[in-house]
Amino acid sequence: MPERHPDHDLIQGEWTERSLVEKLLEPVEKPPPRPWKVVAAVGFVLTLAWLYAIFVTFTKGLGTWGINQPVLWGFDIVHFVWWIGIGHAGTLISAILVLMRQNWRDSLNRITEAMTLFAVLCAATYPLIHMGRAQHFYWVLPYPTHMALWPQYKSPLSWDVLAIFTYLTISTLFLYLGLIPDLALLRERSQGWRKKLYGWLSLGWTGSALHWRRYRAAYVLLAGLATPVVISVHSVVSMDFAYGVVPGWHLTLFPPFFAAGAIYSGFAMALTLLIPLRKWYRLEGVITERHLDWMGKVTLASGLGVAYTYLLEIFIAWYSAEPAEWAQQLWRMTGPYAPYYWAMMLINVVLLQTLWFPRFRRNVAWLFVFSILANVGMWLERFVIVVISLSHDFLPGNFHLYSPTWVDWTLFLGTLGFFLFGLAVLIRLFPPIAVAEMLHLYHKLRKH
């Protein structure tokens, strides 16, 4: 008897090569289910509202937002950091798990890479509209100019520009490179404009041994280049705060804190997307309970890093004997924003502990509910760091509460709509699960 492969349960059910391909291409080739239509419609409406809010911001100015003195970074930077963090799961699954040769990524990488792409696009819009003169965004790019408009290289805000562009480039290349074999398959199965589109995008892929060898080499090389990006991007984002002399910000633990939080929120959003997708398209045979279990474990591990940092922050504020730091910590716990702080602690510290137990971690309904709560918890964390810290500065004369306006909320809900609408369209055009990767795994397991 051949030895049982350790990854035998990554594909469950009786499959043939043909039936597996048909199932994986079903989201593209078959009419969409009703939940897809609802998500696409809601996303499209929210996207239109988002564009209107941007129009109002450009025509009437930033006074339409709730920002004030000293809370000059309101929802804009809260949501910028939140969206950047959500994109980390795609890069982690694509890059690090490739180098570690983890086969459980094969069912997840496509949708998480797409999630990363749209999350980074959503994040990039916030600094642009915050500039006031978005048409001059290129002034922050490090290019030589006769007007001597050189960026301030000592500022982490300039580092952010390079980090975001690098992140966006890596994410796009990973998504597109992984799509090429599947695009060639769709090229042979499609008609009309789809056949032309897939033929143009597949770059003449024939599936020859030479093409596969170069494809694998390029994929591993890109994974090696992208791996540092997972840690560096959110570490650079954290420097925006750590370099500021503001109580609650000036901490050297921010880079690992932000990186752990990014992976935590990224995997939570991946679960939020994958569980409904698995249900709507009946993909339980290829997105199995083991996949969800592993994602729950990674969410737990990264969440524990976040929870540890919360407790460490309290200890540092007390042990440093710095009056402003301790006053800031007490303001978070007992001030007018205290419900936000304690809700964050409840979700990201207390409820997180349920993932230690397989009974909860393998319960699909609880995993879905917790993934939504985790995203809410990480949003609250960014609100605590940005808004609460700025509203309680060194001088009592500078204390001022922040109240978001309808424009602030519409910009946020609009990015959520754009995110969902973009993913819905992508699922209709490209397979949400990598067909070539799954076939490779199928033949590997079939040998055993």
PDB file of N, CA and C in Angstrom, residues 65-68 70-78 80-81 130 156-157 160 237 239-241 249 382-383 385-388 390-391 402:
ATOM      1  N   TRP A  65     -14.618  67.477   6.361  1.00  0.00           N
ATOM      2  CA  TRP A  65     -14.287  66.369   7.247  1.00  0.00           C
ATOM      3  C   TRP A  65     -14.414  66.824   8.697  1.00  0.00           C
ATOM      4  N   GLY A  66     -14.309  65.865   9.610  1.00  0.00           N
ATOM      5  CA  GLY A  66     -14.427  66.195  11.024  1.00  0.00           C
ATOM      6  C   GLY A  66     -13.112  66.559  11.686  1.00  0.00           C
ATOM      7  N   ILE A  67     -12.027  66.668  10.913  1.00  0.00           N
ATOM      8  CA  ILE A  67     -10.718  66.958  11.505  1.00  0.00           C
ATOM      9  C   ILE A  67     -10.711  68.350  12.125  1.00  0.00           C
ATOM     10  N   ASN A  68      -9.886  68.499  13.148  1.00  0.00           N
ATOM     11  CA  ASN A  68      -9.787  69.768  13.853  1.00  0.00           C
ATOM     12  C   ASN A  68      -8.374  69.891  14.405  1.00  0.00           C
ATOM     13  N   PRO A  70      -6.362  69.484  17.725  1.00  0.00           N
ATOM     14  CA  PRO A  70      -5.147  68.903  17.135  1.00  0.00           C
ATOM     15  C   PRO A  70      -5.375  67.606  16.347  1.00  0.00           C
ATOM     16  N   VAL A  71      -6.624  67.151  16.173  1.00  0.00           N
ATOM     17  CA  VAL A  71      -6.853  65.891  15.467  1.00  0.00           C
ATOM     18  C   VAL A  71      -6.849  66.171  13.963  1.00  0.00           C
ATOM     19  N   LEU A  72      -5.657  66.369  13.422  1.00  0.00           N
ATOM     20  CA  LEU A  72      -5.526  66.654  11.992  1.00  0.00           C
ATOM     21  C   LEU A  72      -5.509  65.372  11.165  1.00  0.00           C
ATOM     22  N   TRP A  73      -5.282  64.233  11.810  1.00  0.00           N
ATOM     23  CA  TRP A  73      -5.382  62.930  11.151  1.00  0.00           C
ATOM     24  C   TRP A  73      -6.606  62.233  11.737  1.00  0.00           C
ATOM     25  N   GLY A  74      -7.694  62.279  11.034  1.00  0.00           N
ATOM     26  CA  GLY A  74      -8.912  61.647  11.513  1.00  0.00           C
ATOM     27  C   GLY A  74      -9.116  60.294  10.867  1.00  0.00           C
ATOM     28  N   PHE A  75     -10.305  60.084  10.314  1.00  0.00           N
ATOM     29  CA  PHE A  75     -10.624  58.821   9.659  1.00  0.00           C
ATOM     30  C   PHE A  75      -9.677  58.530   8.493  1.00  0.00           C
ATOM     31  N   ASP A  76      -9.155  59.575   7.890  1.00  0.00           N
ATOM     32  CA  ASP A  76      -8.302  59.390   6.711  1.00  0.00           C
ATOM     33  C   ASP A  76      -7.141  58.446   6.998  1.00  0.00           C
ATOM     34  N   ILE A  77      -6.381  58.716   8.035  1.00  0.00           N
ATOM     35  CA  ILE A  77      -5.217  57.881   8.338  1.00  0.00           C
ATOM     36  C   ILE A  77      -5.638  56.600   9.056  1.00  0.00           C
ATOM     37  N   VAL A  78      -6.739  56.652   9.813  1.00  0.00           N
ATOM     38  CA  VAL A  78      -7.255  55.427  10.428  1.00  0.00           C
ATOM     39  C   VAL A  78      -7.523  54.378   9.355  1.00  0.00           C
ATOM     40  N   PHE A  80      -6.502  54.427   6.175  1.00  0.00           N
ATOM     41  CA  PHE A  80      -5.292  54.133   5.405  1.00  0.00           C
ATOM     42  C   PHE A  80      -4.530  52.973   6.031  1.00  0.00           C
ATOM     43  N   VAL A  81      -4.291  53.056   7.318  1.00  0.00           N
ATOM     44  CA  VAL A  81      -3.555  51.997   8.017  1.00  0.00           C
ATOM     45  C   VAL A  81      -4.369  50.707   8.043  1.00  0.00           C
ATOM     46  N   HIS A 130      -6.220  63.470   0.936  1.00  0.00           N
ATOM     47  CA  HIS A 130      -5.812  64.268   2.093  1.00  0.00           C
ATOM     48  C   HIS A 130      -4.840  65.366   1.691  1.00  0.00           C
ATOM     49  N   PRO A 156       9.101  59.725   7.476  1.00  0.00           N
ATOM     50  CA  PRO A 156       8.475  58.434   7.159  1.00  0.00           C
ATOM     51  C   PRO A 156       7.346  58.563   6.150  1.00  0.00           C
ATOM     52  N   LEU A 157       6.759  59.760   6.017  1.00  0.00           N
ATOM     53  CA  LEU A 157       5.707  59.938   5.023  1.00  0.00           C
ATOM     54  C   LEU A 157       6.250  59.730   3.611  1.00  0.00           C
ATOM     55  N   ASP A 160       6.612  56.062   3.087  1.00  0.00           N
ATOM     56  CA  ASP A 160       5.319  55.444   2.798  1.00  0.00           C
ATOM     57  C   ASP A 160       5.055  55.352   1.301  1.00  0.00           C
ATOM     58  N   VAL A 237       4.925  52.055   7.769  1.00  0.00           N
ATOM     59  CA  VAL A 237       3.705  52.774   8.146  1.00  0.00           C
ATOM     60  C   VAL A 237       3.721  53.122   9.636  1.00  0.00           C
ATOM     61  N   MET A 239       6.212  53.860  11.392  1.00  0.00           N
ATOM     62  CA  MET A 239       7.141  54.958  11.654  1.00  0.00           C
ATOM     63  C   MET A 239       6.457  56.317  11.567  1.00  0.00           C
ATOM     64  N   ASP A 240       5.361  56.407  10.803  1.00  0.00           N
ATOM     65  CA  ASP A 240       4.606  57.664  10.767  1.00  0.00           C
ATOM     66  C   ASP A 240       4.230  58.105  12.174  1.00  0.00           C
ATOM     67  N   PHE A 241       3.959  57.137  13.017  1.00  0.00           N
ATOM     68  CA  PHE A 241       3.535  57.436  14.387  1.00  0.00           C
ATOM     69  C   PHE A 241       4.718  57.444  15.350  1.00  0.00           C
ATOM     70  N   TRP A 249       2.438  57.414  21.094  1.00  0.00           N
ATOM     71  CA  TRP A 249       3.008  57.077  19.774  1.00  0.00           C
ATOM     72  C   TRP A 249       4.501  56.776  19.840  1.00  0.00           C
ATOM     73  N   ARG A 382      -6.858  51.104  15.374  1.00  0.00           N
ATOM     74  CA  ARG A 382      -6.348  52.262  14.622  1.00  0.00           C
ATOM     75  C   ARG A 382      -7.007  53.546  15.112  1.00  0.00           C
ATOM     76  N   PHE A 383      -8.293  53.481  15.450  1.00  0.00           N
ATOM     77  CA  PHE A 383      -8.977  54.658  15.998  1.00  0.00           C
ATOM     78  C   PHE A 383      -8.356  55.070  17.331  1.00  0.00           C
ATOM     79  N   ILE A 385      -5.269  54.460  18.375  1.00  0.00           N
ATOM     80  CA  ILE A 385      -3.916  54.979  18.182  1.00  0.00           C
ATOM     81  C   ILE A 385      -3.934  56.386  17.602  1.00  0.00           C
ATOM     82  N   VAL A 386      -4.759  56.608  16.576  1.00  0.00           N
ATOM     83  CA  VAL A 386      -4.729  57.886  15.862  1.00  0.00           C
ATOM     84  C   VAL A 386      -5.546  58.945  16.587  1.00  0.00           C
ATOM     85  N   VAL A 387      -6.835  58.718  16.710  1.00  0.00           N
ATOM     86  CA  VAL A 387      -7.743  59.763  17.174  1.00  0.00           C
ATOM     87  C   VAL A 387      -7.579  60.032  18.667  1.00  0.00           C
ATOM     88  N   ILE A 388      -7.587  58.973  19.487  1.00  0.00           N
ATOM     89  CA  ILE A 388      -7.529  59.190  20.935  1.00  0.00           C
ATOM     90  C   ILE A 388      -6.195  59.817  21.332  1.00  0.00           C
ATOM     91  N   LEU A 390      -4.210  61.772  19.490  1.00  0.00           N
ATOM     92  CA  LEU A 390      -4.136  63.172  19.065  1.00  0.00           C
ATOM     93  C   LEU A 390      -5.077  64.068  19.860  1.00  0.00           C
ATOM     94  N   SER A 391      -6.194  63.527  20.304  1.00  0.00           N
ATOM     95  CA  SER A 391      -7.171  64.354  21.017  1.00  0.00           C
ATOM     96  C   SER A 391      -6.743  64.672  22.443  1.00  0.00           C
ATOM     97  N   TYR A 402     -12.996  64.422  18.614  1.00  0.00           N
ATOM     98  CA  TYR A 402     -13.156  64.301  17.155  1.00  0.00           C
ATOM     99  C   TYR A 402     -14.516  63.699  16.837  1.00  0.00           C
TER     100      TYR A 402
END
